mmCIF file of C-alpha atoms in Angstrom:
data_model
loop_
_atom_site.group_PDB
_atom_site.id
_atom_site.type_symbol
_atom_site.label_atom_id
_atom_site.label_comp_id
_atom_site.label_asym_id
_atom_site.label_seq_id
_atom_site.Cartn_x
_atom_site.Cartn_y
_atom_site.Cartn_z
ATOM 1 C CA MET A 1 0.000 0.000 0.000
ATOM 2 C CA ARG A 2 0.988 3.625 -0.624
ATOM 3 C CA ASP A 3 0.662 6.273 2.027
ATOM 4 C CA ARG A 4 -1.004 9.331 0.520
ATOM 5 C CA ARG A 5 -1.298 11.398 3.659
ATOM 6 C CA ARG A 6 -0.110 15.026 3.285
ATOM 7 C CA ILE A 7 1.570 15.102 6.675
ATOM 8 C CA ASP A 8 4.163 12.621 7.571
ATOM 9 C CA PRO A 9 3.059 10.929 10.817
ATOM 10 C CA GLU A 10 6.620 10.468 11.953
ATOM 11 C CA SER A 11 8.057 13.930 11.326
ATOM 12 C CA GLY A 12 4.814 15.957 11.397
ATOM 13 C CA GLU A 13 5.787 17.904 8.242
ATOM 14 C CA VAL A 14 4.019 18.303 4.939
ATOM 15 C CA ARG A 15 5.288 15.900 2.418
ATOM 16 C CA PRO A 16 6.922 17.374 -0.736
ATOM 17 C CA GLU A 17 4.464 15.830 -3.252
ATOM 18 C CA ALA A 18 1.500 17.321 -1.328
ATOM 19 C CA ALA A 19 3.158 20.784 -1.282
ATOM 20 C CA ALA A 20 3.665 20.633 -5.084
ATOM 21 C CA ALA A 21 -0.165 20.722 -5.698
ATOM 22 C CA PRO A 22 -1.629 23.149 -3.131
ATOM 23 C CA GLY A 23 -5.440 23.603 -3.034
ATOM 24 C CA GLY A 24 -6.019 20.456 -4.959
ATOM 25 C CA VAL A 25 -5.789 16.708 -4.905
ATOM 26 C CA ALA A 26 -2.339 15.363 -5.349
ATOM 27 C CA GLY A 27 -1.743 14.076 -8.843
ATOM 28 C CA SER A 28 -4.820 15.756 -10.454
ATOM 29 C CA ALA A 29 -4.345 17.207 -13.955
ATOM 30 C CA PRO A 30 -5.033 20.995 -14.527
ATOM 31 C CA VAL A 31 -7.945 22.102 -16.764
ATOM 32 C CA GLY A 32 -6.618 22.607 -20.262
ATOM 33 C CA ALA A 33 -7.576 24.539 -23.453
ATOM 34 C CA PRO A 34 -9.797 21.769 -24.903
ATOM 35 C CA ALA A 35 -12.240 22.085 -21.986
ATOM 36 C CA GLN A 36 -12.535 25.891 -22.494
ATOM 37 C CA GLU A 37 -13.234 25.411 -26.202
ATOM 38 C CA ALA A 38 -16.001 22.929 -25.415
ATOM 39 C CA ASP A 39 -17.595 25.405 -23.016
ATOM 40 C CA GLY A 40 -17.476 28.156 -25.692
ATOM 41 C CA GLU A 41 -19.186 25.927 -28.273
ATOM 42 C CA LEU A 42 -21.879 25.015 -25.742
ATOM 43 C CA VAL A 43 -22.567 28.702 -24.969
ATOM 44 C CA ALA A 44 -22.765 29.582 -28.693
ATOM 45 C CA SER A 45 -25.171 26.713 -29.310
ATOM 46 C CA LEU A 46 -27.381 27.807 -26.437
ATOM 47 C CA GLN A 47 -27.415 31.401 -27.681
ATOM 48 C CA GLN A 48 -28.401 30.250 -31.171
ATOM 49 C CA GLN A 49 -31.246 28.176 -29.749
ATOM 50 C CA ILE A 50 -32.457 31.154 -27.705
ATOM 51 C CA THR A 51 -32.432 33.351 -30.830
ATOM 52 C CA GLU A 52 -34.404 30.783 -32.814
ATOM 53 C CA ARG A 53 -36.978 30.287 -30.056
ATOM 54 C CA THR A 54 -37.367 34.058 -29.686
ATOM 55 C CA ALA A 55 -37.994 34.410 -33.433
ATOM 56 C CA ASP A 56 -40.556 31.593 -33.277
ATOM 57 C CA LEU A 57 -42.378 33.275 -30.412
ATOM 58 C CA GLN A 58 -42.402 36.633 -32.220
ATOM 59 C CA ARG A 59 -43.786 34.989 -35.359
ATOM 60 C CA LEU A 60 -46.507 33.195 -33.389
ATOM 61 C CA LYS A 61 -47.433 36.438 -31.631
ATOM 62 C CA ALA A 62 -47.729 38.288 -34.961
ATOM 63 C CA GLU A 63 -49.916 35.521 -36.403
ATOM 64 C CA PHE A 64 -52.145 35.592 -33.331
ATOM 65 C CA ASP A 65 -52.481 39.397 -33.524
ATOM 66 C CA ASN A 66 -53.478 39.170 -37.193
ATOM 67 C CA TYR A 67 -55.990 36.448 -36.404
ATOM 68 C CA ARG A 68 -57.479 38.501 -33.581
ATOM 69 C CA ARG A 69 -57.844 41.579 -35.807
ATOM 70 C CA ARG A 70 -59.395 39.507 -38.584
ATOM 71 C CA VAL A 71 -61.914 37.955 -36.214
ATOM 72 C CA GLU A 72 -62.785 41.371 -34.801
ATOM 73 C CA ARG A 73 -63.255 42.788 -38.317
ATOM 74 C CA ASP A 74 -65.456 39.863 -39.359
ATOM 75 C CA ARG A 75 -67.519 40.226 -36.187
ATOM 76 C CA GLN A 76 -68.018 43.928 -36.885
ATOM 77 C CA GLN A 77 -69.020 43.299 -40.505
ATOM 78 C CA ILE A 78 -71.532 40.635 -39.479
ATOM 79 C CA GLY A 79 -73.022 43.023 -36.910
ATOM 80 C CA GLU A 80 -73.298 45.820 -39.507
ATOM 81 C CA GLN A 81 -74.941 43.492 -42.005
ATOM 82 C CA ALA A 82 -77.500 42.348 -39.443
ATOM 83 C CA THR A 83 -78.242 45.949 -38.448
ATOM 84 C CA ALA A 84 -78.560 47.023 -42.081
ATOM 85 C CA LYS A 85 -80.976 44.181 -42.775
ATOM 86 C CA LEU A 86 -83.149 45.204 -39.838
ATOM 87 C CA LEU A 87 -83.098 48.883 -40.831
ATOM 88 C CA ALA A 88 -83.969 48.059 -44.438
ATOM 89 C CA SER A 89 -87.092 46.226 -43.269
ATOM 90 C CA LEU A 90 -88.258 49.396 -41.443
ATOM 91 C CA LEU A 91 -87.880 51.813 -44.389
ATOM 92 C CA SER A 92 -91.463 51.280 -45.576
ATOM 93 C CA THR A 93 -92.675 52.178 -42.073
ATOM 94 C CA LEU A 94 -90.642 55.390 -42.184
ATOM 95 C CA ASP A 95 -92.199 56.198 -45.576
ATOM 96 C CA ASP A 96 -95.669 55.804 -44.063
ATOM 97 C CA LEU A 97 -94.711 58.099 -41.195
ATOM 98 C CA GLY A 98 -93.419 60.685 -43.651
ATOM 99 C CA ARG A 99 -96.621 60.619 -45.687
ATOM 100 C CA ALA A 100 -98.704 60.942 -42.526
ATOM 101 C CA ARG A 101 -96.589 63.942 -41.466
ATOM 102 C CA ASP A 102 -97.020 65.601 -44.863
ATOM 103 C CA HIS A 103 -100.815 65.224 -44.679
ATOM 104 C CA GLY A 104 -100.979 66.524 -41.095
ATOM 105 C CA ASP A 105 -102.117 63.196 -39.634
ATOM 106 C CA LEU A 106 -99.099 62.783 -37.349
ATOM 107 C CA GLU A 107 -100.430 64.372 -34.181
ATOM 108 C CA GLY A 108 -100.744 63.577 -30.495
ATOM 109 C CA PRO A 109 -99.152 60.504 -28.896
ATOM 110 C CA PHE A 110 -98.647 58.933 -32.287
ATOM 111 C CA LYS A 111 -96.327 61.824 -33.231
ATOM 112 C CA ALA A 112 -94.224 61.304 -30.097
ATOM 113 C CA ILE A 113 -93.912 57.584 -30.830
ATOM 114 C CA ALA A 114 -92.901 58.270 -34.438
ATOM 115 C CA GLU A 115 -90.247 60.778 -33.384
ATOM 116 C CA ALA A 116 -88.861 58.363 -30.793
ATOM 117 C CA LEU A 117 -88.642 55.619 -33.422
ATOM 118 C CA GLU A 118 -86.844 57.900 -35.867
ATOM 119 C CA ALA A 119 -84.386 59.025 -33.174
ATOM 120 C CA THR A 120 -83.627 55.418 -32.253
ATOM 121 C CA LEU A 121 -82.965 54.474 -35.866
ATOM 122 C CA GLU A 122 -80.687 57.482 -36.315
ATOM 123 C CA ALA A 123 -78.748 56.434 -33.224
ATOM 124 C CA ALA A 124 -78.315 53.008 -34.847
ATOM 125 C CA GLY A 125 -76.576 54.673 -37.812
ATOM 126 C CA LEU A 126 -79.464 55.235 -40.238
ATOM 127 C CA GLU A 127 -78.982 58.390 -42.360
ATOM 128 C CA ARG A 128 -81.670 59.932 -44.545
ATOM 129 C CA TYR A 129 -80.733 61.967 -47.620
ATOM 130 C CA GLY A 130 -82.309 63.514 -50.686
ATOM 131 C CA SER A 131 -83.711 67.047 -50.952
ATOM 132 C CA PRO A 132 -84.436 69.441 -53.832
ATOM 133 C CA GLY A 133 -81.318 71.291 -54.915
ATOM 134 C CA ASP A 134 -78.876 68.432 -54.297
ATOM 135 C CA GLU A 135 -76.352 67.691 -56.999
ATOM 136 C CA PHE A 136 -77.332 64.558 -58.904
ATOM 137 C CA ASP A 137 -75.109 61.574 -58.123
ATOM 138 C CA PRO A 138 -75.947 58.366 -60.007
ATOM 139 C CA SER A 139 -74.347 56.277 -57.252
ATOM 140 C CA VAL A 140 -76.922 57.398 -54.652
ATOM 141 C CA HIS A 141 -79.782 58.787 -56.774
ATOM 142 C CA GLU A 142 -82.241 57.051 -59.084
ATOM 143 C CA ALA A 143 -83.500 59.408 -61.803
ATOM 144 C CA LEU A 144 -87.167 58.886 -62.709
ATOM 145 C CA MET A 145 -87.661 62.080 -64.743
ATOM 146 C CA HIS A 146 -85.431 64.376 -66.762
ATOM 147 C CA SER A 147 -85.885 67.972 -67.906
ATOM 148 C CA TYR A 148 -84.018 71.137 -68.868
ATOM 149 C CA ARG A 149 -84.138 74.338 -66.837
ATOM 150 C CA ALA A 150 -82.397 77.690 -67.024
ATOM 151 C CA ASP A 151 -82.016 78.122 -63.241
ATOM 152 C CA VAL A 152 -79.555 75.232 -62.736
ATOM 153 C CA THR A 153 -75.849 75.073 -63.567
ATOM 154 C CA GLY A 154 -75.478 71.287 -63.661
ATOM 155 C CA PRO A 155 -77.414 68.044 -63.167
ATOM 156 C CA THR A 156 -79.585 68.885 -60.154
ATOM 157 C CA CYS A 157 -82.287 67.063 -58.184
ATOM 158 C CA VAL A 158 -85.310 69.351 -58.485
ATOM 159 C CA ASP A 159 -87.923 66.978 -57.007
ATOM 160 C CA VAL A 160 -87.616 64.057 -54.589
ATOM 161 C CA PHE A 161 -90.237 61.331 -54.957
ATOM 162 C CA ARG A 162 -88.774 59.003 -52.317
ATOM 163 C CA ALA A 163 -85.996 59.668 -49.794
ATOM 164 C CA GLY A 164 -82.837 57.586 -49.761
ATOM 165 C CA TYR A 165 -81.112 56.001 -46.741
ATOM 166 C CA LEU A 166 -77.507 55.189 -45.829
ATOM 167 C CA HIS A 167 -75.978 53.003 -43.131
ATOM 168 C CA ALA A 168 -72.273 52.797 -42.334
ATOM 169 C CA GLY A 169 -71.491 54.549 -45.613
ATOM 170 C CA ARG A 170 -73.498 52.065 -47.694
ATOM 171 C CA VAL A 171 -76.655 52.787 -49.643
ATOM 172 C CA LEU A 172 -79.642 50.919 -48.230
ATOM 173 C CA ARG A 173 -82.013 52.498 -50.750
ATOM 174 C CA PRO A 174 -81.287 55.112 -53.439
ATOM 175 C CA ALA A 175 -83.333 58.303 -53.528
ATOM 176 C CA GLN A 176 -85.812 58.553 -56.410
ATOM 177 C CA VAL A 177 -85.587 62.028 -57.922
ATOM 178 C CA SER A 178 -86.383 64.204 -60.921
ATOM 179 C CA VAL A 179 -83.249 65.590 -62.579
ATOM 180 C CA ALA A 180 -82.910 68.891 -64.435
ATOM 181 C CA GLU A 181 -79.983 70.014 -66.578
ATOM 182 C CA PRO A 182 -79.146 73.532 -67.799
ATOM 183 C CA THR A 183 -80.736 74.507 -71.111
ATOM 184 C CA GLY A 184 -78.382 74.817 -74.080
ATOM 185 C CA GLU A 185 -78.318 77.814 -76.445
ATOM 186 C CA VAL A 186 -80.431 77.347 -79.584
ATOM 187 C CA ALA A 187 -78.370 77.884 -82.751
ATOM 188 C CA ALA A 188 -79.568 80.754 -84.992
ATOM 189 C CA PRO A 189 -80.821 79.737 -88.470
ATOM 190 C CA ALA A 190 -78.294 80.125 -91.252
ATOM 191 C CA GLU A 191 -78.766 83.142 -93.556
ATOM 192 C CA ALA A 192 -79.773 82.477 -97.110
ATOM 193 C CA GLU A 193 -76.964 82.817 -99.619
ATOM 194 C CA PRO A 194 -77.499 85.058 -102.672
ATOM 195 C CA GLY A 195 -78.494 83.287 -105.878
ATOM 196 C CA GLY A 196 -80.220 80.480 -103.989
ATOM 197 C CA GLY A 197 -82.233 77.507 -105.223
ATOM 198 C CA PRO A 198 -84.797 77.266 -108.002
ATOM 199 C CA GLY A 199 -87.909 79.391 -107.915
ATOM 200 C CA ARG A 200 -86.323 82.321 -106.040
ATOM 201 C CA PRO A 201 -86.885 85.903 -107.366
ATOM 202 C CA ASP A 202 -83.206 86.502 -107.998
ATOM 203 C CA GLU A 203 -83.098 83.364 -110.133
ATOM 204 C CA GLN A 204 -86.108 84.542 -112.105
ATOM 205 C CA ALA A 205 -84.294 87.815 -112.732
ATOM 206 C CA GLU A 206 -81.313 85.947 -114.138
ATOM 207 C CA ARG A 207 -83.397 84.180 -116.835
ATOM 208 C CA PRO A 208 -82.722 85.503 -120.367
ATOM 209 C CA SER A 209 -85.596 87.353 -122.050
ATOM 210 C CA PRO A 210 -87.343 85.473 -124.881
ATOM 211 C CA VAL A 211 -85.997 86.209 -128.402
ATOM 212 C CA PRO A 212 -88.434 86.453 -131.399
ATOM 213 C CA ASP A 213 -88.011 83.766 -134.034
ATOM 214 C CA ASP A 214 -88.070 84.252 -137.804
ATOM 215 C CA THR A 215 -91.866 83.893 -138.025
ATOM 216 C CA GLY A 216 -92.422 86.816 -135.718
ATOM 217 C CA SER A 217 -93.784 84.631 -132.923
ATOM 218 C CA ILE A 218 -92.604 84.857 -129.345
ATOM 219 C CA PRO A 219 -91.853 81.586 -127.502
ATOM 220 C CA GLY A 220 -94.087 80.768 -124.516
ATOM 221 C CA PRO A 221 -93.025 81.141 -120.950
ATOM 222 C CA ASP A 222 -91.220 77.817 -121.028
ATOM 223 C CA ASN A 223 -89.057 78.719 -124.044
ATOM 224 C CA GLY A 224 -90.690 76.036 -126.126
ATOM 225 C CA GLY A 225 -94.230 74.709 -126.551
ATOM 226 C CA PRO A 226 -97.125 76.836 -127.823
ATOM 227 C CA THR A 227 -96.245 80.172 -129.276
ATOM 228 C CA VAL A 228 -98.231 83.358 -129.469
ATOM 229 C CA SER A 229 -98.435 85.239 -132.754
ATOM 230 C CA ALA A 230 -97.104 88.793 -132.806
ATOM 231 C CA ASP A 231 -100.273 89.870 -134.608
#
């Protein structure tokens, strides 16, 4: 057996081989350059994995944000479509209320109910449009009649037969109108040129006078045909 004690039991001093490797186990080999290189490769690999996982998480977060916005947009569009469908079914009722108001039949409690209904529909986004004097727009107006007037400067709605309605910037029903355009100037008739067509007085003046023939007769008015004797 080999005695590996640092202190010699006989002399009580530290043995030379133990003093040669202080702070460590006698005979252990120091850490060399290959171990440091292995640690550096491990750190680089871990950093690369962290970068890749971070990129994956950022990509997943962006996809989830896009999905959330798309779902929110689809939900909003579906809600607007349902509201527009409901409002479109009430337009005939609003027309009846308008006709009753025009004839003076919208009085008393019925008037208050009608005004409350109209206010509620306006709060839901229903917009009414169409009044005389508006500029004609084929995208929101439906022309039923057409005329020419001198008091307009362009295509103008002069009469409104049925009001139009909008919701969320979309046309629920176009306004039915009568359209007037400015009158154009009538061209003056062309002046007659001198020496005009047949049968005109100036042409008759240009005809040569009849010449007597050898028999003393004068040709008729047509320069031929029956003659009239000079006697």
